[in-house]
Coordinates of C-alpha atoms and ligand atoms in Angstrom, one line a residue:
M37 CA -76.5 30.4 -100.0
S38 CA -73.9 31.3 -97.4
E39 CA -71.8 34.9 -97.5
G40 CA -69.1 33.2 -96.9
N41 CA -69.4 31.0 -99.9
E42 CA -69.3 35.2 -102.0
S43 CA -65.2 34.8 -101.5
T44 CA -64.6 31.0 -102.1
T45 CA -66.9 29.3 -105.0
R46 CA -69.8 31.1 -105.4
R47 CA -70.0 34.8 -107.7
G48 CA -72.0 37.8 -105.5
Q49 CA -74.7 38.2 -106.5
W50 CA -77.6 41.5 -105.7
S51 CA -80.8 40.4 -103.5
S52 CA -83.5 41.7 -105.8
R53 CA -83.5 44.3 -108.5
W54 CA -84.0 46.7 -106.2
G55 CA -80.9 46.2 -104.3
F56 CA -79.4 46.3 -107.9
I57 CA -80.6 49.6 -108.7
L58 CA -79.8 50.8 -105.0
A59 CA -76.2 49.8 -105.6
S60 CA -76.0 51.4 -108.9
A61 CA -77.3 54.6 -107.7
G62 CA -74.9 54.8 -105.7
C63 CA -72.3 54.1 -107.6
A64 CA -73.2 57.1 -109.7
I65 CA -74.8 59.2 -106.9
G66 CA -71.5 60.8 -105.9
L67 CA -69.2 63.5 -105.4
G68 CA -70.1 64.1 -108.6
N69 CA -73.1 65.0 -108.4
I70 CA -73.3 67.1 -105.5
W71 CA -69.5 68.1 -105.2
K72 CA -68.5 68.6 -108.7
F73 CA -71.4 69.1 -111.3
P74 CA -72.6 72.5 -109.2
Y75 CA -69.2 73.8 -109.5
I76 CA -68.8 73.2 -113.1
T77 CA -72.2 74.2 -113.5
G78 CA -71.0 77.7 -111.6
E79 CA -67.8 77.2 -113.9
N80 CA -69.4 77.0 -117.3
G81 CA -72.1 79.8 -116.7
G82 CA -75.2 77.9 -116.1
G83 CA -78.1 76.8 -118.4
L84 CA -76.6 76.0 -121.5
F85 CA -73.7 73.7 -119.8
V86 CA -77.0 72.1 -118.0
L87 CA -78.1 71.5 -121.3
I88 CA -75.8 69.8 -123.0
Y89 CA -75.2 67.8 -119.9
L90 CA -78.7 66.2 -120.3
G91 CA -78.3 66.2 -123.5
C92 CA -74.9 63.8 -123.4
I93 CA -76.7 61.8 -120.4
A94 CA -80.1 60.7 -122.5
L95 CA -78.4 60.0 -125.8
I96 CA -74.7 59.4 -125.4
G97 CA -75.1 58.1 -121.6
L98 CA -78.1 56.1 -121.3
P99 CA -77.5 53.7 -124.1
I100 CA -73.8 53.3 -122.7
M101 CA -74.7 52.3 -119.6
L102 CA -77.2 49.4 -120.9
A103 CA -74.2 48.3 -123.2
E104 CA -72.3 48.1 -120.0
V105 CA -74.6 46.4 -118.0
L106 CA -75.9 44.1 -121.0
L107 CA -72.1 42.8 -121.4
G108 CA -71.8 42.5 -117.5
R109 CA -75.3 40.2 -117.0
A110 CA -74.6 38.8 -120.1
T111 CA -71.4 37.4 -119.2
Q112 CA -71.9 37.2 -115.3
K113 CA -67.8 38.3 -115.4
S114 CA -65.8 41.6 -114.3
P115 CA -64.5 43.8 -117.6
V116 CA -61.6 42.3 -118.8
G117 CA -63.8 38.8 -118.7
A118 CA -66.5 40.6 -120.3
Y119 CA -64.7 41.7 -123.0
R120 CA -63.2 38.4 -123.4
D121 CA -65.9 36.4 -123.2
F122 CA -68.2 38.6 -125.6
S123 CA -65.2 38.5 -128.3
C124 CA -62.8 35.3 -127.8
K125 CA -59.5 34.2 -126.3
G126 CA -56.8 36.0 -127.0
S127 CA -58.7 39.0 -128.2
P128 CA -57.1 42.4 -127.9
W129 CA -60.4 43.2 -126.6
V130 CA -59.2 42.6 -122.9
I131 CA -56.8 46.0 -123.4
P132 CA -60.0 48.4 -122.9
G133 CA -61.4 46.0 -120.1
W134 CA -57.6 46.2 -118.3
I135 CA -57.5 50.0 -118.9
G136 CA -61.0 50.0 -117.4
V137 CA -59.5 48.8 -114.4
M138 CA -56.8 51.1 -114.2
T139 CA -59.3 53.8 -114.4
G140 CA -61.1 53.3 -111.5
F141 CA -57.7 52.8 -109.9
I142 CA -56.5 55.9 -110.7
I143 CA -60.1 57.7 -109.8
L144 CA -60.3 56.3 -106.4
S145 CA -56.7 57.3 -105.4
Y146 CA -57.6 60.7 -106.3
Y147 CA -61.3 60.3 -105.2
S148 CA -60.5 59.0 -101.7
V149 CA -58.7 62.5 -100.7
V150 CA -62.0 64.9 -102.0
A151 CA -64.3 62.3 -99.4
G152 CA -61.2 63.3 -97.0
W153 CA -62.3 66.5 -97.1
A154 CA -66.0 66.0 -96.9
L155 CA -64.4 63.5 -93.6
H156 CA -62.9 66.8 -92.7
Y157 CA -65.9 68.9 -93.3
T158 CA -68.0 67.5 -91.5
W159 CA -65.5 66.6 -88.3
L160 CA -65.9 70.4 -88.1
S161 CA -69.7 70.5 -88.4
L162 CA -70.3 68.6 -85.6
Q163 CA -67.7 70.7 -83.7
G164 CA -70.0 73.6 -84.0
G165 CA -69.3 74.3 -87.5
F166 CA -68.5 77.8 -88.9
S167 CA -70.5 79.7 -86.4
G168 CA -68.5 82.9 -85.6
M169 CA -66.3 82.6 -87.8
D170 CA -66.1 85.5 -90.9
A171 CA -65.4 84.9 -94.4
E172 CA -62.1 85.0 -94.6
Q173 CA -61.2 82.6 -92.0
I174 CA -63.5 80.1 -93.6
S175 CA -61.8 80.7 -97.2
S176 CA -58.7 79.9 -95.5
T177 CA -59.6 77.2 -93.5
F178 CA -60.3 75.1 -96.8
G179 CA -56.5 76.5 -98.1
S180 CA -54.6 75.2 -95.0
V181 CA -57.0 72.2 -95.5
F182 CA -55.3 71.4 -98.9
S183 CA -52.2 72.4 -98.1
N184 CA -51.9 70.0 -95.0
G185 CA -50.1 67.2 -96.6
T186 CA -50.7 65.4 -93.0
L187 CA -54.5 65.9 -92.5
N188 CA -54.9 65.1 -95.9
L189 CA -52.6 61.7 -95.5
G190 CA -54.9 61.1 -92.1
W191 CA -58.6 61.6 -93.8
H192 CA -57.5 59.5 -96.7
S193 CA -56.8 56.9 -94.9
A194 CA -59.7 56.6 -92.8
F195 CA -61.6 57.1 -96.0
M196 CA -60.1 54.0 -97.6
L197 CA -60.4 51.8 -94.8
M198 CA -63.7 53.0 -94.5
T199 CA -63.9 51.6 -98.4
V200 CA -62.2 48.3 -98.1
A201 CA -64.7 47.5 -94.6
V202 CA -67.2 47.4 -97.1
V203 CA -65.7 45.6 -99.7
I204 CA -64.4 42.8 -97.9
G205 CA -67.7 41.7 -96.7
G206 CA -68.8 41.1 -100.3
V207 CA -71.5 41.8 -102.9
R208 CA -74.8 41.4 -101.0
S209 CA -73.2 42.3 -97.4
G210 CA -71.3 44.9 -98.1
V211 CA -72.3 46.9 -101.1
E212 CA -75.8 46.3 -101.5
R213 CA -76.5 46.6 -97.9
I214 CA -74.5 49.7 -97.1
A215 CA -76.6 51.0 -100.2
R216 CA -79.7 50.1 -98.9
I217 CA -79.1 52.4 -95.7
L218 CA -76.9 55.4 -97.1
M219 CA -78.9 55.9 -100.0
P220 CA -82.3 56.2 -98.5
L221 CA -80.9 58.4 -95.8
L222 CA -79.2 60.4 -98.3
F223 CA -82.4 61.5 -100.7
V224 CA -84.1 62.4 -97.1
M225 CA -81.5 64.9 -96.4
L226 CA -81.0 66.2 -99.9
L227 CA -84.6 66.5 -99.4
V228 CA -84.7 68.2 -96.3
L229 CA -81.8 70.6 -97.4
L230 CA -83.7 71.3 -100.3
G231 CA -86.6 72.3 -98.3
L232 CA -84.5 75.1 -96.8
A233 CA -83.0 76.7 -99.8
M234 CA -86.9 77.0 -101.6
Q235 CA -87.3 79.1 -98.7
S236 CA -84.3 81.3 -99.5
D237 CA -84.1 84.6 -101.5
G238 CA -82.3 83.4 -103.7
F239 CA -84.2 80.6 -104.6
S240 CA -85.5 82.1 -108.1
E241 CA -82.5 83.6 -108.9
A242 CA -80.7 80.4 -108.9
F243 CA -83.1 78.5 -110.7
S244 CA -82.7 80.8 -113.8
F245 CA -79.6 80.2 -113.2
V246 CA -79.3 76.4 -113.5
F247 CA -82.3 76.2 -115.8
S248 CA -81.9 79.0 -118.4
P249 CA -79.2 79.0 -121.4
D250 CA -77.0 81.8 -122.0
A251 CA -74.4 81.0 -124.6
S252 CA -72.3 83.5 -124.2
K253 CA -70.8 81.9 -121.2
L254 CA -70.2 78.2 -122.8
T255 CA -66.2 77.8 -123.8
R256 CA -64.7 74.9 -126.2
A257 CA -63.6 73.1 -123.0
G258 CA -67.0 73.4 -121.1
V259 CA -68.7 71.0 -124.1
L260 CA -66.1 68.2 -123.3
E261 CA -66.7 69.2 -119.8
A262 CA -70.2 68.5 -119.8
L263 CA -69.4 65.0 -122.0
G264 CA -66.6 64.1 -119.7
H265 CA -68.9 64.7 -116.6
S266 CA -71.8 62.7 -118.1
F267 CA -69.7 59.9 -118.3
F268 CA -67.9 60.1 -114.4
T269 CA -71.4 61.0 -112.8
L270 CA -73.3 57.9 -114.5
S271 CA -69.8 56.0 -114.0
L272 CA -69.4 54.7 -117.3
G273 CA -66.3 53.8 -119.5
M274 CA -64.4 51.7 -116.9
G275 CA -66.9 48.6 -116.7
A276 CA -68.5 50.0 -113.1
M277 CA -71.7 48.7 -114.6
I278 CA -70.6 45.9 -116.5
T279 CA -69.3 44.2 -112.9
Y280 CA -72.2 45.7 -110.9
G281 CA -74.2 44.0 -114.1
S282 CA -72.5 40.7 -113.9
Y283 CA -73.8 40.5 -109.8
L284 CA -77.5 40.6 -111.2
K285 CA -80.1 37.3 -112.3
K286 CA -81.0 36.7 -116.0
K287 CA -84.9 37.2 -115.3
E288 CA -84.3 40.8 -114.2
D289 CA -85.6 43.7 -116.6
I290 CA -82.3 45.9 -117.2
V291 CA -84.1 48.4 -119.6
S292 CA -86.1 49.5 -116.7
A293 CA -83.4 49.5 -114.6
V294 CA -80.7 51.5 -116.4
V295 CA -83.4 54.8 -116.9
V296 CA -83.8 54.5 -113.6
I297 CA -80.5 54.5 -112.0
S298 CA -80.0 57.5 -114.8
I299 CA -83.0 59.5 -114.1
L300 CA -82.2 59.4 -109.6
D301 CA -78.1 60.1 -110.7
T302 CA -79.4 63.4 -112.6
V303 CA -82.2 64.4 -110.8
I304 CA -79.3 64.4 -107.4
A305 CA -77.2 66.0 -109.2
L306 CA -79.8 68.8 -110.3
V307 CA -81.4 69.1 -106.9
A308 CA -77.9 69.4 -105.2
C309 CA -77.4 72.4 -107.3
L310 CA -81.2 73.4 -106.8
V311 CA -79.7 73.4 -102.6
L312 CA -76.0 75.3 -102.9
F313 CA -77.2 77.9 -105.5
P314 CA -79.9 79.7 -103.4
I315 CA -77.7 79.5 -100.5
I316 CA -74.9 81.1 -102.4
F317 CA -76.9 83.7 -103.9
S318 CA -78.4 84.6 -101.2
F319 CA -75.3 85.2 -99.4
G320 CA -74.4 87.3 -102.3
M321 CA -71.2 84.8 -103.7
E322 CA -70.2 83.9 -106.8
P323 CA -71.7 80.9 -108.4
K324 CA -67.8 81.0 -109.6
A325 CA -65.9 79.4 -106.8
G326 CA -64.5 76.4 -108.6
P327 CA -64.0 73.6 -106.4
G328 CA -64.5 75.5 -103.2
L329 CA -67.8 75.7 -103.9
V330 CA -69.5 73.3 -101.8
F331 CA -66.4 74.0 -99.2
V332 CA -65.9 77.6 -99.1
S333 CA -68.9 79.5 -100.1
L334 CA -71.4 76.9 -98.6
P335 CA -69.8 77.2 -94.8
I336 CA -70.0 80.8 -95.2
A337 CA -73.2 81.0 -95.7
F338 CA -74.1 77.8 -93.4
S339 CA -72.2 80.8 -90.6
Q340 CA -74.3 83.3 -90.8
M341 CA -77.6 81.3 -90.8
A342 CA -80.0 79.7 -88.0
G343 CA -79.0 76.5 -87.1
G344 CA -76.2 76.3 -89.2
A345 CA -74.2 74.3 -87.5
V346 CA -76.4 71.7 -87.9
W347 CA -77.0 72.4 -91.5
A348 CA -73.7 71.5 -92.9
T349 CA -73.3 68.6 -90.9
V350 CA -76.5 67.4 -92.5
F351 CA -74.8 68.3 -96.0
F352 CA -71.3 67.1 -95.0
A353 CA -72.5 63.6 -93.9
L354 CA -74.2 63.4 -97.4
L355 CA -71.5 64.1 -99.4
V356 CA -69.5 61.6 -97.4
F357 CA -72.1 59.0 -98.0
A358 CA -72.3 59.9 -101.7
A359 CA -68.5 59.1 -101.7
L360 CA -68.5 56.5 -99.9
T361 CA -71.1 54.0 -102.4
S362 CA -69.4 55.3 -105.0
A363 CA -66.1 54.6 -104.0
I364 CA -66.8 51.5 -103.0
S365 CA -68.1 50.9 -106.8
M366 CA -64.5 51.7 -107.8
L367 CA -62.6 49.5 -105.8
E368 CA -65.4 46.9 -105.9
V369 CA -64.1 47.1 -110.0
V370 CA -60.4 45.9 -109.4
V371 CA -61.3 43.6 -106.5
S372 CA -63.3 41.6 -109.1
T373 CA -61.3 41.8 -112.0
I374 CA -58.4 40.1 -109.1
I375 CA -60.8 37.4 -108.1
D376 CA -62.1 36.7 -111.6
E377 CA -58.8 37.0 -113.1
T378 CA -56.3 35.4 -110.8
R379 CA -58.7 33.4 -107.9
I380 CA -56.9 35.2 -105.4
K381 CA -60.0 35.2 -102.6
R382 CA -61.6 38.6 -101.6
T383 CA -60.8 39.6 -98.8
P384 CA -56.7 39.5 -99.8
A385 CA -57.7 40.4 -103.6
T386 CA -59.3 43.9 -101.3
L387 CA -56.4 44.8 -98.6
L388 CA -53.7 44.3 -101.9
C389 CA -56.2 46.6 -103.5
G390 CA -56.9 48.6 -101.5
A391 CA -53.8 49.0 -100.2
A392 CA -52.2 50.0 -103.8
I393 CA -54.7 52.3 -104.4
Y394 CA -53.9 54.0 -101.0
L395 CA -50.8 55.1 -101.9
F396 CA -50.5 56.2 -105.7
G397 CA -53.7 58.5 -103.7
I398 CA -50.4 59.7 -101.1
P399 CA -49.3 62.5 -104.2
S400 CA -52.9 63.0 -104.6
A401 CA -53.4 64.1 -100.3
L402 CA -50.1 66.4 -101.1
S403 CA -50.7 68.5 -103.8
G404 CA -51.9 70.9 -102.2
T405 CA -47.9 71.6 -100.9
D406 CA -44.9 72.9 -102.3
G407 CA -43.2 69.5 -102.5
F408 CA -43.0 67.3 -105.8
A409 CA -46.7 66.0 -105.6
G410 CA -47.9 70.0 -105.4
E411 CA -45.5 72.5 -107.1
G412 CA -43.2 70.3 -107.9
F413 CA -45.8 68.2 -110.7
K414 CA -47.3 71.4 -111.9
K415 CA -43.6 72.7 -113.3
T416 CA -43.4 69.5 -114.7
T417 CA -46.7 69.5 -116.5
A418 CA -46.2 73.0 -117.9
V419 CA -44.6 71.2 -120.5
V420 CA -47.5 69.1 -121.3
F421 CA -50.1 72.0 -120.4
G422 CA -48.6 75.2 -121.3
E423 CA -46.7 77.9 -119.6
D424 CA -48.9 78.5 -116.5
Q425 CA -50.9 75.7 -117.1
G426 CA -49.3 73.2 -115.1
K427 CA -51.3 71.0 -113.0
N428 CA -50.4 69.2 -109.3
W429 CA -50.6 65.6 -109.4
F430 CA -53.8 65.7 -108.2
D431 CA -54.9 68.0 -110.8
T432 CA -53.6 66.1 -113.4
F433 CA -54.9 62.7 -113.3
D434 CA -58.6 63.9 -112.6
Y435 CA -58.6 65.5 -116.3
L436 CA -56.7 62.6 -117.6
A437 CA -59.0 60.0 -116.2
S438 CA -62.1 62.0 -116.4
N439 CA -62.1 63.9 -119.5
W440 CA -60.1 61.5 -121.4
L441 CA -60.0 58.0 -119.9
L442 CA -63.7 57.7 -119.4
P443 CA -65.0 59.2 -122.6
L444 CA -62.4 57.0 -124.4
G445 CA -63.5 53.6 -122.1
G446 CA -67.1 54.2 -122.8
L447 CA -66.4 55.0 -126.7
M448 CA -64.6 51.4 -126.4
I449 CA -67.2 49.5 -124.8
A450 CA -69.9 51.4 -127.4
V451 CA -67.6 50.0 -130.8
F452 CA -67.4 46.8 -129.0
V453 CA -71.1 46.2 -128.2
A454 CA -72.5 47.9 -131.2
Y455 CA -70.5 46.2 -134.1
R456 CA -67.9 43.4 -132.1
A457 CA -70.6 41.4 -130.0
G458 CA -72.6 39.0 -132.0
E459 CA -75.8 40.3 -132.6
A460 CA -77.8 37.1 -131.6
A461 CA -75.9 37.2 -128.1
R462 CA -76.8 41.1 -128.3
R463 CA -79.9 40.9 -128.9
K464 CA -80.6 38.5 -126.1
G465 CA -78.9 39.6 -123.8
F466 CA -81.0 43.1 -124.1
E467 CA -84.3 41.6 -124.5
E468 CA -84.0 38.7 -121.3
G469 CA -87.0 39.7 -119.0
T470 CA -87.9 43.1 -120.4
R471 CA -91.1 44.7 -121.6
F472 CA -89.1 47.2 -124.0
Q473 CA -88.0 44.7 -126.8
N474 CA -89.2 46.9 -128.9
L475 CA -86.8 49.7 -127.9
Y476 CA -83.9 47.0 -129.3
V477 CA -83.3 48.7 -132.6
A478 CA -83.7 52.1 -131.3
W479 CA -80.6 51.6 -128.6
L480 CA -78.5 50.0 -131.2
L481 CA -78.7 53.1 -133.8
L482 CA -77.9 55.0 -131.2
L483 CA -75.0 52.6 -129.9
R484 CA -73.6 52.1 -133.5
Y485 CA -73.8 56.0 -135.2
L486 CA -75.0 58.8 -132.7
V487 CA -72.5 57.8 -129.4
P488 CA -69.5 57.0 -131.3
I489 CA -69.6 60.4 -133.4
G490 CA -70.8 62.5 -130.4
V491 CA -67.7 61.1 -128.4
V492 CA -65.5 61.0 -131.7
A493 CA -66.6 64.5 -132.2
V494 CA -66.3 66.4 -128.6
L495 CA -63.2 64.8 -128.2
L496 CA -61.6 66.5 -131.3
H497 CA -63.5 69.4 -130.9
A498 CA -61.4 69.9 -127.6
L499 CA -57.9 69.4 -129.2
K500 CA -59.1 72.1 -131.2
I501 CA -59.0 69.8 -134.8
I502 CA -62.6 71.0 -135.5
Ligands
LIG842 N1 -70.1 58.5 -110.3 C1 -69.7 58.8 -109.2 C2 -69.9 60.3 -109.0 O1 -70.7 60.8 -109.2 C3 -68.3 58.6 -109.9 C4 -67.7 57.3 -109.8 C5 -68.3 55.8 -109.3 C6 -67.2 57.0 -110.6 N2 -68.0 54.6 -109.8 C7 -67.5 55.6 -111.1 C8 -66.8 57.6 -111.7 C9 -66.8 54.6 -112.1 C10 -66.7 56.8 -113.2 C11 -66.3 55.8 -113.0 O2 -69.3 60.7 -108.2

């Protein structure tokens, strides 16, 4: 089969089980692991938050990921078609499929802006990094990057172009090939940085910050955040794993693949913490720096370190790689749905979706400004979130998508596969290709009871109803 066929007649397919695992690990491992997880761990006081997060991954995230991959592989369709095939034509179950596609659209629009910061910081590091700058200058650099609309727009454009370029290449020669190159690189770079962090004075302090639970530091919102993030980091709740599963051959073992992907994702997130916090603590900085943690605290540390410019370049390039393989997955969901549902070919579909997402991301790129997307939107949303709690465009959509749309999307998938799908098709979808057929009942029980109850409880808790 020539790759050209992929865009015309034949649906793409991974070259092997490892092709799927690497592409999915690329999808899962992203800014969520390296930028977001460390800073929300810092904000939520470490230990206990991490523990709840691990629980969410194992008991809620993993079963849902399996449900998604199963649905994709069994139907060989992206989310909308997958929901349709497993219920019936005209079924309202296509609605969560479409909501998933919309969620991917929204997330990519602001994800690209953060990836743009990573590109900018890679560029700065290459030019000699932050050496010679003091803490004040470095933190004002971040502030001025965020409030510089033109700069953000430029990098947002560059990153979206890169993403589009890969997705146009198709499943095997675009998505899979880039993951095969970037993921091993990312692992190596992270290990090198871990080696560096382990030699620093702050390592043991960082280790106990990340691993010893302290109940006094966790809030109601923190529990929701742990759940929301477990969806975000595993790329669940919007059909990304349905889509990636749909490119899988029927003979592959999805049970073990899903376990490997989740473990890789979790290990990388924990290692990212063990890279960042020792460096942060060694230089006497606060773990609670928020979204600026990797863009402010870390560069400050790098500026004081021997060879700091090199380490900074390695770190920010790693962040770009992680972001790219994830962004690809979000665009792929939208594109693949358009291809399946309308028969538009891959190239025009990718250009169209890429352009639409790019446009929707422009206000995110401008969210640090005084204009409509920034201060203006804060005033508007203060009506919903409360006085002084207003969020700019970027924060509003991040909050909406990762804390609400993803858990709700995940809940829908779980309920759909657990209750609506036929037993025979579901069992076949699970058992095909795996040696772990005896786990079927345990998985179904989790999906039927623990997953829905857990997700609903956390959402009600966040709404202060329980
Ligand atoms: N998991 C990625 C990260 O951690 C982000 C991501 C990629 C994602 N695809 C997704 C999140 C689909 C939700 C849904 O950065």
